GROMACS .gro file of C-alpha atoms in nm:
model
  237
    1UNK     CA    1   6.641   3.482  -4.086
    2UNK     CA    2   6.312   3.578  -3.994
    3UNK     CA    3   6.058   3.537  -4.267
    4UNK     CA    4   5.958   3.924  -4.210
    5UNK     CA    5   6.039   4.189  -4.387
    6UNK     CA    6   6.138   4.546  -4.078
    7UNK     CA    7   6.024   4.866  -4.275
    8UNK     CA    8   6.183   5.139  -4.079
    9UNK     CA    9   6.014   5.471  -4.008
   10UNK     CA   10   6.187   5.784  -3.917
   11UNK     CA   11   6.118   6.091  -3.747
   12UNK     CA   12   6.076   6.423  -3.848
   13UNK     CA   13   6.323   6.589  -3.909
   14UNK     CA   14   6.595   6.245  -4.008
   15UNK     CA   15   6.626   6.156  -4.327
   16UNK     CA   16   6.692   5.718  -4.407
   17UNK     CA   17   7.023   5.798  -4.280
   18UNK     CA   18   6.993   5.802  -3.914
   19UNK     CA   19   6.848   5.385  -3.905
   20UNK     CA   20   7.205   5.263  -4.015
   21UNK     CA   21   7.362   5.144  -3.734
   22UNK     CA   22   7.091   4.930  -3.616
   23UNK     CA   23   7.006   4.812  -4.000
   24UNK     CA   24   7.414   4.672  -3.997
   25UNK     CA   25   7.304   4.518  -3.592
   26UNK     CA   26   7.020   4.304  -3.825
   27UNK     CA   27   7.205   4.116  -4.049
   28UNK     CA   28   7.369   4.016  -3.803
   29UNK     CA   29   7.063   3.925  -3.638
   30UNK     CA   30   6.940   3.726  -3.950
   31UNK     CA   31   6.682   3.996  -3.948
   32UNK     CA   32   6.554   4.178  -4.334
   33UNK     CA   33   6.440   4.515  -4.365
   34UNK     CA   34   6.398   4.842  -4.575
   35UNK     CA   35   6.397   5.205  -4.550
   36UNK     CA   36   6.132   5.543  -4.630
   37UNK     CA   37   6.201   5.861  -4.642
   38UNK     CA   38   5.914   6.103  -4.541
   39UNK     CA   39   5.894   6.416  -4.811
   40UNK     CA   40   5.757   6.603  -4.453
   41UNK     CA   41   6.048   6.631  -4.374
   42UNK     CA   42   6.278   6.943  -4.628
   43UNK     CA   43   6.538   6.869  -4.807
   44UNK     CA   44   6.451   7.194  -5.071
   45UNK     CA   45   6.316   7.447  -4.939
   46UNK     CA   46   6.345   7.614  -5.238
   47UNK     CA   47   6.060   7.413  -5.358
   48UNK     CA   48   5.798   7.664  -5.161
   49UNK     CA   49   5.446   7.522  -5.035
   50UNK     CA   50   5.273   7.353  -4.991
   51UNK     CA   51   5.493   7.185  -4.906
   52UNK     CA   52   5.405   6.821  -4.782
   53UNK     CA   53   5.235   6.687  -4.534
   54UNK     CA   54   5.140   6.375  -4.306
   55UNK     CA   55   4.928   6.261  -4.518
   56UNK     CA   56   5.189   6.236  -4.843
   57UNK     CA   57   5.367   6.113  -4.584
   58UNK     CA   58   5.092   5.831  -4.539
   59UNK     CA   59   5.110   5.772  -4.910
   60UNK     CA   60   5.485   5.674  -4.926
   61UNK     CA   61   5.473   5.440  -4.616
   62UNK     CA   62   5.165   5.316  -4.783
   63UNK     CA   63   5.378   5.214  -5.124
   64UNK     CA   64   5.679   5.107  -4.998
   65UNK     CA   65   5.420   4.826  -4.743
   66UNK     CA   66   5.257   4.722  -5.099
   67UNK     CA   67   5.685   4.673  -5.258
   68UNK     CA   68   5.790   4.498  -5.014
   69UNK     CA   69   5.655   4.042  -4.998
   70UNK     CA   70   5.571   3.899  -4.725
   71UNK     CA   71   5.531   4.030  -4.417
   72UNK     CA   72   5.588   4.322  -4.307
   73UNK     CA   73   5.667   4.447  -3.972
   74UNK     CA   74   5.597   4.802  -3.978
   75UNK     CA   75   5.859   5.013  -3.683
   76UNK     CA   76   5.773   5.361  -3.624
   77UNK     CA   77   5.980   5.647  -3.447
   78UNK     CA   78   5.862   5.987  -3.291
   79UNK     CA   79   5.683   6.224  -3.526
   80UNK     CA   80   5.570   5.874  -3.794
   81UNK     CA   81   5.403   5.758  -3.502
   82UNK     CA   82   5.153   5.935  -3.711
   83UNK     CA   83   5.153   5.853  -4.112
   84UNK     CA   84   5.276   5.549  -3.981
   85UNK     CA   85   4.835   5.504  -3.854
   86UNK     CA   86   4.704   5.686  -4.175
   87UNK     CA   87   4.891   5.434  -4.356
   88UNK     CA   88   4.850   5.000  -4.190
   89UNK     CA   89   4.548   4.863  -4.134
   90UNK     CA   90   4.415   4.473  -4.197
   91UNK     CA   91   4.441   4.479  -4.552
   92UNK     CA   92   4.752   4.527  -4.630
   93UNK     CA   93   5.113   4.254  -4.546
   94UNK     CA   94   5.147   4.407  -4.184
   95UNK     CA   95   5.190   4.188  -3.901
   96UNK     CA   96   5.321   4.390  -3.670
   97UNK     CA   97   5.393   4.809  -3.641
   98UNK     CA   98   5.623   4.918  -3.285
   99UNK     CA   99   5.579   5.200  -3.237
  100UNK     CA  100   5.905   5.412  -3.082
  101UNK     CA  101   5.868   5.694  -2.915
  102UNK     CA  102   5.594   5.778  -3.060
  103UNK     CA  103   5.281   5.947  -3.175
  104UNK     CA  104   4.991   5.633  -3.128
  105UNK     CA  105   4.702   5.834  -3.214
  106UNK     CA  106   4.354   5.799  -3.297
  107UNK     CA  107   4.134   5.951  -3.533
  108UNK     CA  108   4.082   6.379  -3.461
  109UNK     CA  109   4.458   6.353  -3.304
  110UNK     CA  110   4.738   6.550  -3.445
  111UNK     CA  111   5.100   6.539  -3.341
  112UNK     CA  112   5.103   6.915  -3.234
  113UNK     CA  113   4.696   6.902  -3.112
  114UNK     CA  114   4.762   6.608  -2.855
  115UNK     CA  115   5.020   6.839  -2.644
  116UNK     CA  116   4.711   7.105  -2.663
  117UNK     CA  117   4.892   7.305  -2.923
  118UNK     CA  118   4.578   7.440  -3.135
  119UNK     CA  119   4.561   7.361  -3.455
  120UNK     CA  120   4.647   7.713  -3.668
  121UNK     CA  121   4.453   7.906  -3.951
  122UNK     CA  122   4.690   7.830  -4.189
  123UNK     CA  123   4.887   7.538  -4.231
  124UNK     CA  124   5.169   7.698  -4.455
  125UNK     CA  125   5.566   7.711  -4.302
  126UNK     CA  126   5.831   7.538  -4.213
  127UNK     CA  127   6.026   7.395  -3.834
  128UNK     CA  128   6.354   7.425  -3.822
  129UNK     CA  129   6.517   7.144  -3.653
  130UNK     CA  130   6.770   7.284  -3.378
  131UNK     CA  131   6.470   7.434  -3.099
  132UNK     CA  132   6.624   7.404  -2.790
  133UNK     CA  133   6.233   7.484  -2.598
  134UNK     CA  134   6.099   7.079  -2.663
  135UNK     CA  135   6.519   7.044  -2.585
  136UNK     CA  136   6.547   6.922  -2.987
  137UNK     CA  137   6.783   6.837  -3.162
  138UNK     CA  138   7.048   6.674  -2.855
  139UNK     CA  139   6.760   6.514  -2.692
  140UNK     CA  140   6.719   6.291  -3.039
  141UNK     CA  141   7.051   6.076  -2.979
  142UNK     CA  142   7.250   5.972  -2.651
  143UNK     CA  143   7.247   6.360  -2.458
  144UNK     CA  144   7.620   6.430  -2.565
  145UNK     CA  145   7.723   6.696  -2.731
  146UNK     CA  146   8.109   6.570  -2.782
  147UNK     CA  147   8.040   6.269  -2.909
  148UNK     CA  148   8.095   6.368  -3.252
  149UNK     CA  149   7.853   6.107  -3.398
  150UNK     CA  150   7.585   6.333  -3.238
  151UNK     CA  151   7.765   6.624  -3.430
  152UNK     CA  152   7.723   6.474  -3.728
  153UNK     CA  153   7.379   6.371  -3.725
  154UNK     CA  154   7.225   6.699  -3.531
  155UNK     CA  155   7.456   6.860  -3.934
  156UNK     CA  156   7.215   6.662  -4.113
  157UNK     CA  157   6.876   6.773  -3.964
  158UNK     CA  158   6.593   6.921  -4.181
  159UNK     CA  159   6.302   7.197  -4.136
  160UNK     CA  160   6.013   6.947  -4.109
  161UNK     CA  161   5.660   7.170  -4.227
  162UNK     CA  162   5.469   7.246  -4.053
  163UNK     CA  163   5.168   7.060  -4.203
  164UNK     CA  164   5.306   6.746  -4.121
  165UNK     CA  165   5.235   6.852  -3.727
  166UNK     CA  166   4.820   6.966  -3.732
  167UNK     CA  167   4.751   6.721  -4.011
  168UNK     CA  168   4.479   6.500  -3.848
  169UNK     CA  169   4.464   6.143  -3.842
  170UNK     CA  170   4.140   5.926  -4.055
  171UNK     CA  171   4.192   5.624  -3.956
  172UNK     CA  172   4.357   5.440  -3.698
  173UNK     CA  173   4.576   5.151  -3.786
  174UNK     CA  174   4.708   5.047  -3.461
  175UNK     CA  175   4.321   4.978  -3.393
  176UNK     CA  176   4.372   4.664  -3.692
  177UNK     CA  177   4.645   4.565  -3.736
  178UNK     CA  178   4.871   4.406  -3.382
  179UNK     CA  179   5.169   4.577  -3.221
  180UNK     CA  180   5.400   4.748  -2.941
  181UNK     CA  181   5.514   4.988  -2.848
  182UNK     CA  182   5.903   5.069  -2.655
  183UNK     CA  183   5.982   5.287  -2.435
  184UNK     CA  184   6.288   5.445  -2.380
  185UNK     CA  185   6.384   5.506  -2.055
  186UNK     CA  186   6.560   5.842  -2.109
  187UNK     CA  187   6.434   5.965  -2.285
  188UNK     CA  188   6.417   6.418  -2.284
  189UNK     CA  189   6.214   6.497  -2.623
  190UNK     CA  190   5.919   6.635  -2.575
  191UNK     CA  191   5.683   6.255  -2.754
  192UNK     CA  192   5.843   6.154  -2.342
  193UNK     CA  193   5.565   6.360  -2.171
  194UNK     CA  194   5.296   6.176  -2.359
  195UNK     CA  195   5.443   5.825  -2.359
  196UNK     CA  196   5.307   5.661  -2.083
  197UNK     CA  197   4.970   5.810  -2.183
  198UNK     CA  198   5.020   5.651  -2.584
  199UNK     CA  199   5.118   5.324  -2.454
  200UNK     CA  200   4.783   5.266  -2.324
  201UNK     CA  201   4.658   5.171  -2.641
  202UNK     CA  202   4.915   4.944  -2.708
  203UNK     CA  203   4.883   4.537  -2.747
  204UNK     CA  204   5.233   4.511  -2.502
  205UNK     CA  205   5.509   4.744  -2.426
  206UNK     CA  206   5.847   4.745  -2.387
  207UNK     CA  207   6.084   4.907  -2.257
  208UNK     CA  208   6.497   4.941  -2.354
  209UNK     CA  209   6.814   5.176  -2.233
  210UNK     CA  210   6.856   5.495  -2.422
  211UNK     CA  211   6.797   5.837  -2.565
  212UNK     CA  212   6.520   5.906  -2.726
  213UNK     CA  213   6.630   5.688  -3.012
  214UNK     CA  214   6.745   5.386  -2.861
  215UNK     CA  215   6.835   5.233  -3.165
  216UNK     CA  216   7.040   5.531  -3.174
  217UNK     CA  217   7.180   5.552  -2.860
  218UNK     CA  218   7.157   5.233  -2.739
  219UNK     CA  219   7.159   4.997  -3.089
  220UNK     CA  220   7.243   4.573  -2.941
  221UNK     CA  221   7.006   4.589  -2.750
  222UNK     CA  222   6.717   4.803  -2.893
  223UNK     CA  223   6.837   4.550  -3.265
  224UNK     CA  224   6.746   4.216  -2.978
  225UNK     CA  225   6.460   4.366  -2.880
  226UNK     CA  226   6.368   4.447  -3.275
  227UNK     CA  227   6.498   3.954  -3.202
  228UNK     CA  228   6.292   3.935  -2.951
  229UNK     CA  229   5.944   4.055  -3.107
  230UNK     CA  230   6.007   3.868  -3.469
  231UNK     CA  231   5.936   3.570  -3.290
  232UNK     CA  232   5.660   3.634  -3.039
  233UNK     CA  233   5.451   3.783  -3.391
  234UNK     CA  234   5.536   3.456  -3.513
  235UNK     CA  235   5.500   3.272  -3.214
  236UNK     CA  236   5.129   3.430  -3.214
  237UNK     CA  237   5.043   3.312  -3.584
   0.00000   0.00000   0.00000
């Protein structure tokens, strides 16, 4: 049994539900985990503006970390790398951050800014989950439209706030907290175009089989990797 608790932070458009298969595998391996729901993945569009953004997500993450006793290893997927970077610091009980095909950004950077997209005059509005130009949402999972689990997952995706896409990092927590970057071998998402570049910022880089969400497409391999990372973290302490 590990002495750490893993805090699993989902990417854009998602919810806590995306981690369920991995959490089962983690429990089998003696790893404790918790999840959070990021408000920038908007489940109630009728609430209207201003929709929550990246800074709101960072607050949710900080609050979740504060509620966990003992060491915390944060796992950030895709967009979640941005608010996790904003949220963590050496003053917290976070001992490691795992960036999974995630935006490991520096101060002044935003998710879409990483791809050269200029910030709009207004940060209002929502971005739909289904966007063929970004290879979404099929590329999130296993790329198999005939997989019923994938179809059910796609049906659960929700709009993401534009505010979260463009709000910029004010504190690069990865400069203060030990970290790893995980690159999936078959990431067809937009993140996959910059993953190698972002991974150069990490203390350690791992490669795993799978699509943009390897914890979904390759649960066993990803859970085994977390066991390995957990061991490395505590061997260094």
